[in-house]
Amino acid sequence: MVIVDPESIKSKEVIHWNGIHLFHAWFSSCSQKVRLFLRLKNISWTSHVINLREQENQSDWYLGINPKGLVPCLIHDGVVHIESNDIMAYLEQVFTDPPLLPPNDDSRNLIQGLQAENSLHMELRTLTFAFLAPKKFKSMEVFQKYKDVNSACPCSSQKRKEIDFYSRYLSEGISKDQIYSAYIAWNKQFEELNKALEDRITVVAERQVYMAGSAISLVDIAWFVNCDRLIKCGYPLSDHPALFAWYSRLVQLESFQKETILPLPLKKKAQRLRIKQTLLRQTMKDVVRQKQKPGKKSREKSKEKSKVVPQVILVSQSKNPNHDI
């Protein structure tokens, strides 16, 4: 469990709060996971919405609660918990009914599933920023504050990747190479998930299967949120039939469905952006297709290079017969 040291909490009033309080952002995937978990558990909680676009997570008051400035952040009877997967694991221990952990024989699937999901966080952010939030909403001033705060803490490799990501994003945006690399990473993971679901269907001889057992668990919550986000980014999840069937079943459930609905202003903005990307051939499918299949001009240039290089080598050989090529 990741608990914030009480001595480092400067916004002292939260230490005296009773019950469950959640600081979250509507379109934060990690916040979505915890909200979905709370719904499935029927846990009563108090909502504190953090506007990331207005950099409320970098305010002195919020940093006084969570020095990392990240969401979600859960406070239970004055104790501050951070990191979404750790928050869910903690709540599972406290609120055991209904259980969202798989049976003991499936615990390995749970651990592996959560580790794999967490390892692709930066790739998810890359595709989100490229296709749903293309504007640079973090100023250099806010980024520097964020960097200073996190550099003062023991910095994990994941956090360093995050800092590097924002640094490049603010100066260069998201490149097609980054998009393609993130797509390949997710495509590979989805292929593995699809195969695992197919194998499970074969073993239990039924189609109502889940990621880590015969019932919905933390792993299903984590992967569902990611699948839904990537669908909104333009990822063709239907390319993975078993995974798409699993997603389609869950999205029919009210608790899951509520986390897939975009606020109307964001929905309209996303629709306008998708139309623009389609017209400019800048959708995810377009970028992937361009990277996988070089255009005619690129092929012609490659042919020209293959013709020119031998000529240069021959000239070098004639001028300097001792040249080591």
PDB file of N, CA and C in Angstrom, residues 116-160:
ATOM      1  N   ALA A 116       1.088  -5.833 -15.926  1.00  0.00           N
ATOM      2  CA  ALA A 116       1.099  -5.570 -17.365  1.00  0.00           C
ATOM      3  C   ALA A 116       0.332  -4.294 -17.684  1.00  0.00           C
ATOM      4  N   GLU A 117      -0.803  -4.113 -17.034  1.00  0.00           N
ATOM      5  CA  GLU A 117      -1.626  -2.918 -17.275  1.00  0.00           C
ATOM      6  C   GLU A 117      -0.884  -1.659 -16.849  1.00  0.00           C
ATOM      7  N   ASN A 118      -0.231  -1.723 -15.707  1.00  0.00           N
ATOM      8  CA  ASN A 118       0.487  -0.556 -15.195  1.00  0.00           C
ATOM      9  C   ASN A 118       1.704  -0.202 -16.052  1.00  0.00           C
ATOM     10  N   SER A 119       2.322  -1.207 -16.671  1.00  0.00           N
ATOM     11  CA  SER A 119       3.533  -0.972 -17.463  1.00  0.00           C
ATOM     12  C   SER A 119       3.259  -0.200 -18.746  1.00  0.00           C
ATOM     13  N   LEU A 120       1.991  -0.127 -19.169  1.00  0.00           N
ATOM     14  CA  LEU A 120       1.647   0.541 -20.429  1.00  0.00           C
ATOM     15  C   LEU A 120       1.021   1.922 -20.210  1.00  0.00           C
ATOM     16  N   HIS A 121       1.218   2.455 -19.018  1.00  0.00           N
ATOM     17  CA  HIS A 121       0.588   3.743 -18.694  1.00  0.00           C
ATOM     18  C   HIS A 121       1.072   4.867 -19.622  1.00  0.00           C
ATOM     19  N   MET A 122       2.365   4.924 -19.900  1.00  0.00           N
ATOM     20  CA  MET A 122       2.888   5.994 -20.739  1.00  0.00           C
ATOM     21  C   MET A 122       2.424   5.835 -22.187  1.00  0.00           C
ATOM     22  N   GLU A 123       2.292   4.595 -22.653  1.00  0.00           N
ATOM     23  CA  GLU A 123       1.794   4.364 -24.009  1.00  0.00           C
ATOM     24  C   GLU A 123       0.332   4.800 -24.127  1.00  0.00           C
ATOM     25  N   LEU A 124      -0.432   4.591 -23.058  1.00  0.00           N
ATOM     26  CA  LEU A 124      -1.823   5.052 -23.052  1.00  0.00           C
ATOM     27  C   LEU A 124      -1.875   6.574 -23.090  1.00  0.00           C
ATOM     28  N   ARG A 125      -0.996   7.204 -22.333  1.00  0.00           N
ATOM     29  CA  ARG A 125      -0.950   8.666 -22.304  1.00  0.00           C
ATOM     30  C   ARG A 125      -0.554   9.224 -23.672  1.00  0.00           C
ATOM     31  N   THR A 126       0.386   8.554 -24.333  1.00  0.00           N
ATOM     32  CA  THR A 126       0.820   8.995 -25.664  1.00  0.00           C
ATOM     33  C   THR A 126      -0.343   9.030 -26.630  1.00  0.00           C
ATOM     34  N   LEU A 127      -1.131   7.961 -26.684  1.00  0.00           N
ATOM     35  CA  LEU A 127      -2.249   7.885 -27.622  1.00  0.00           C
ATOM     36  C   LEU A 127      -3.386   8.821 -27.208  1.00  0.00           C
ATOM     37  N   THR A 128      -3.585   9.001 -25.908  1.00  0.00           N
ATOM     38  CA  THR A 128      -4.613   9.935 -25.432  1.00  0.00           C
ATOM     39  C   THR A 128      -4.281  11.358 -25.850  1.00  0.00           C
ATOM     40  N   PHE A 129      -3.031  11.766 -25.648  1.00  0.00           N
ATOM     41  CA  PHE A 129      -2.622  13.123 -25.998  1.00  0.00           C
ATOM     42  C   PHE A 129      -2.615  13.324 -27.515  1.00  0.00           C
ATOM     43  N   ALA A 130      -2.353  12.270 -28.257  1.00  0.00           N
ATOM     44  CA  ALA A 130      -2.296  12.395 -29.710  1.00  0.00           C
ATOM     45  C   ALA A 130      -3.677  12.499 -30.337  1.00  0.00           C
ATOM     46  N   PHE A 131      -4.679  11.784 -29.777  1.00  0.00           N
ATOM     47  CA  PHE A 131      -5.966  11.683 -30.460  1.00  0.00           C
ATOM     48  C   PHE A 131      -7.163  12.214 -29.686  1.00  0.00           C
ATOM     49  N   LEU A 132      -6.997  12.526 -28.395  1.00  0.00           N
ATOM     50  CA  LEU A 132      -8.116  13.057 -27.626  1.00  0.00           C
ATOM     51  C   LEU A 132      -7.801  14.396 -26.970  1.00  0.00           C
ATOM     52  N   ALA A 133      -6.547  14.647 -26.652  1.00  0.00           N
ATOM     53  CA  ALA A 133      -6.162  15.889 -25.972  1.00  0.00           C
ATOM     54  C   ALA A 133      -4.906  16.458 -26.609  1.00  0.00           C
ATOM     55  N   PRO A 134      -4.979  16.884 -27.886  1.00  0.00           N
ATOM     56  CA  PRO A 134      -3.771  17.318 -28.590  1.00  0.00           C
ATOM     57  C   PRO A 134      -3.201  18.653 -28.171  1.00  0.00           C
ATOM     58  N   LYS A 135      -3.967  19.452 -27.449  1.00  0.00           N
ATOM     59  CA  LYS A 135      -3.452  20.766 -27.056  1.00  0.00           C
ATOM     60  C   LYS A 135      -2.541  20.649 -25.844  1.00  0.00           C
ATOM     61  N   LYS A 136      -1.531  21.509 -25.796  1.00  0.00           N
ATOM     62  CA  LYS A 136      -0.555  21.495 -24.702  1.00  0.00           C
ATOM     63  C   LYS A 136      -1.133  22.250 -23.504  1.00  0.00           C
ATOM     64  N   PHE A 137      -1.769  21.512 -22.588  1.00  0.00           N
ATOM     65  CA  PHE A 137      -2.445  22.184 -21.487  1.00  0.00           C
ATOM     66  C   PHE A 137      -1.527  22.425 -20.303  1.00  0.00           C
ATOM     67  N   LYS A 138      -0.317  21.904 -20.355  1.00  0.00           N
ATOM     68  CA  LYS A 138       0.633  22.185 -19.272  1.00  0.00           C
ATOM     69  C   LYS A 138       1.639  23.238 -19.746  1.00  0.00           C
ATOM     70  N   SER A 139       1.696  24.359 -19.053  1.00  0.00           N
ATOM     71  CA  SER A 139       2.680  25.382 -19.398  1.00  0.00           C
ATOM     72  C   SER A 139       4.046  24.952 -18.883  1.00  0.00           C
ATOM     73  N   MET A 140       5.086  25.573 -19.404  1.00  0.00           N
ATOM     74  CA  MET A 140       6.437  25.252 -18.952  1.00  0.00           C
ATOM     75  C   MET A 140       6.592  25.583 -17.467  1.00  0.00           C
ATOM     76  N   GLU A 141       5.922  26.651 -17.028  1.00  0.00           N
ATOM     77  CA  GLU A 141       6.011  27.051 -15.621  1.00  0.00           C
ATOM     78  C   GLU A 141       5.411  25.978 -14.715  1.00  0.00           C
ATOM     79  N   VAL A 142       4.225  25.463 -15.104  1.00  0.00           N
ATOM     80  CA  VAL A 142       3.573  24.426 -14.317  1.00  0.00           C
ATOM     81  C   VAL A 142       4.385  23.139 -14.380  1.00  0.00           C
ATOM     82  N   PHE A 143       4.916  22.826 -15.569  1.00  0.00           N
ATOM     83  CA  PHE A 143       5.726  21.611 -15.712  1.00  0.00           C
ATOM     84  C   PHE A 143       6.964  21.671 -14.827  1.00  0.00           C
ATOM     85  N   GLN A 144       7.604  22.824 -14.772  1.00  0.00           N
ATOM     86  CA  GLN A 144       8.808  22.967 -13.948  1.00  0.00           C
ATOM     87  C   GLN A 144       8.479  22.746 -12.473  1.00  0.00           C
ATOM     88  N   LYS A 145       7.312  23.249 -12.046  1.00  0.00           N
ATOM     89  CA  LYS A 145       6.894  23.043 -10.662  1.00  0.00           C
ATOM     90  C   LYS A 145       6.647  21.562 -10.409  1.00  0.00           C
ATOM     91  N   TYR A 146       5.977  20.923 -11.371  1.00  0.00           N
ATOM     92  CA  TYR A 146       5.702  19.484 -11.269  1.00  0.00           C
ATOM     93  C   TYR A 146       7.009  18.685 -11.217  1.00  0.00           C
ATOM     94  N   LYS A 147       7.975  19.088 -12.045  1.00  0.00           N
ATOM     95  CA  LYS A 147       9.270  18.408 -12.094  1.00  0.00           C
ATOM     96  C   LYS A 147      10.022  18.596 -10.783  1.00  0.00           C
ATOM     97  N   ASP A 148      10.005  19.815 -10.260  1.00  0.00           N
ATOM     98  CA  ASP A 148      10.715  20.097  -9.009  1.00  0.00           C
ATOM     99  C   ASP A 148      10.131  19.288  -7.854  1.00  0.00           C
ATOM    100  N   VAL A 149       8.783  19.235  -7.794  1.00  0.00           N
ATOM    101  CA  VAL A 149       8.116  18.513  -6.706  1.00  0.00           C
ATOM    102  C   VAL A 149       8.479  17.040  -6.741  1.00  0.00           C
ATOM    103  N   ASN A 150       8.437  16.453  -7.938  1.00  0.00           N
ATOM    104  CA  ASN A 150       8.689  15.018  -8.058  1.00  0.00           C
ATOM    105  C   ASN A 150      10.175  14.679  -7.957  1.00  0.00           C
ATOM    106  N   SER A 151      11.020  15.623  -8.335  1.00  0.00           N
ATOM    107  CA  SER A 151      12.461  15.379  -8.222  1.00  0.00           C
ATOM    108  C   SER A 151      12.895  15.387  -6.760  1.00  0.00           C
ATOM    109  N   ALA A 152      12.112  16.065  -5.927  1.00  0.00           N
ATOM    110  CA  ALA A 152      12.439  16.127  -4.501  1.00  0.00           C
ATOM    111  C   ALA A 152      12.120  14.811  -3.796  1.00  0.00           C
ATOM    112  N   CYS A 153      11.234  13.990  -4.442  1.00  0.00           N
ATOM    113  CA  CYS A 153      10.881  12.684  -3.876  1.00  0.00           C
ATOM    114  C   CYS A 153      11.782  11.617  -4.492  1.00  0.00           C
ATOM    115  N   PRO A 154      11.901  10.465  -3.847  1.00  0.00           N
ATOM    116  CA  PRO A 154      12.618   9.347  -4.474  1.00  0.00           C
ATOM    117  C   PRO A 154      11.954   9.021  -5.806  1.00  0.00           C
ATOM    118  N   CYS A 155      12.673   9.148  -6.897  1.00  0.00           N
ATOM    119  CA  CYS A 155      12.077   9.090  -8.233  1.00  0.00           C
ATOM    120  C   CYS A 155      12.162   7.675  -8.810  1.00  0.00           C
ATOM    121  N   SER A 156      11.010   7.055  -9.087  1.00  0.00           N
ATOM    122  CA  SER A 156      10.990   5.735  -9.691  1.00  0.00           C
ATOM    123  C   SER A 156      11.277   5.850 -11.181  1.00  0.00           C
ATOM    124  N   SER A 157      11.564   4.717 -11.809  1.00  0.00           N
ATOM    125  CA  SER A 157      11.809   4.720 -13.253  1.00  0.00           C
ATOM    126  C   SER A 157      10.560   5.158 -14.004  1.00  0.00           C
ATOM    127  N   GLN A 158       9.378   4.773 -13.477  1.00  0.00           N
ATOM    128  CA  GLN A 158       8.114   5.171 -14.112  1.00  0.00           C
ATOM    129  C   GLN A 158       7.941   6.682 -14.036  1.00  0.00           C
ATOM    130  N   LYS A 159       8.295   7.270 -12.903  1.00  0.00           N
ATOM    131  CA  LYS A 159       8.162   8.713 -12.747  1.00  0.00           C
ATOM    132  C   LYS A 159       9.133   9.464 -13.652  1.00  0.00           C
ATOM    133  N   ARG A 160      10.339   8.926 -13.814  1.00  0.00           N
ATOM    134  CA  ARG A 160      11.306   9.560 -14.718  1.00  0.00           C
ATOM    135  C   ARG A 160      10.796   9.531 -16.161  1.00  0.00           C
TER     136      ARG A 160
END
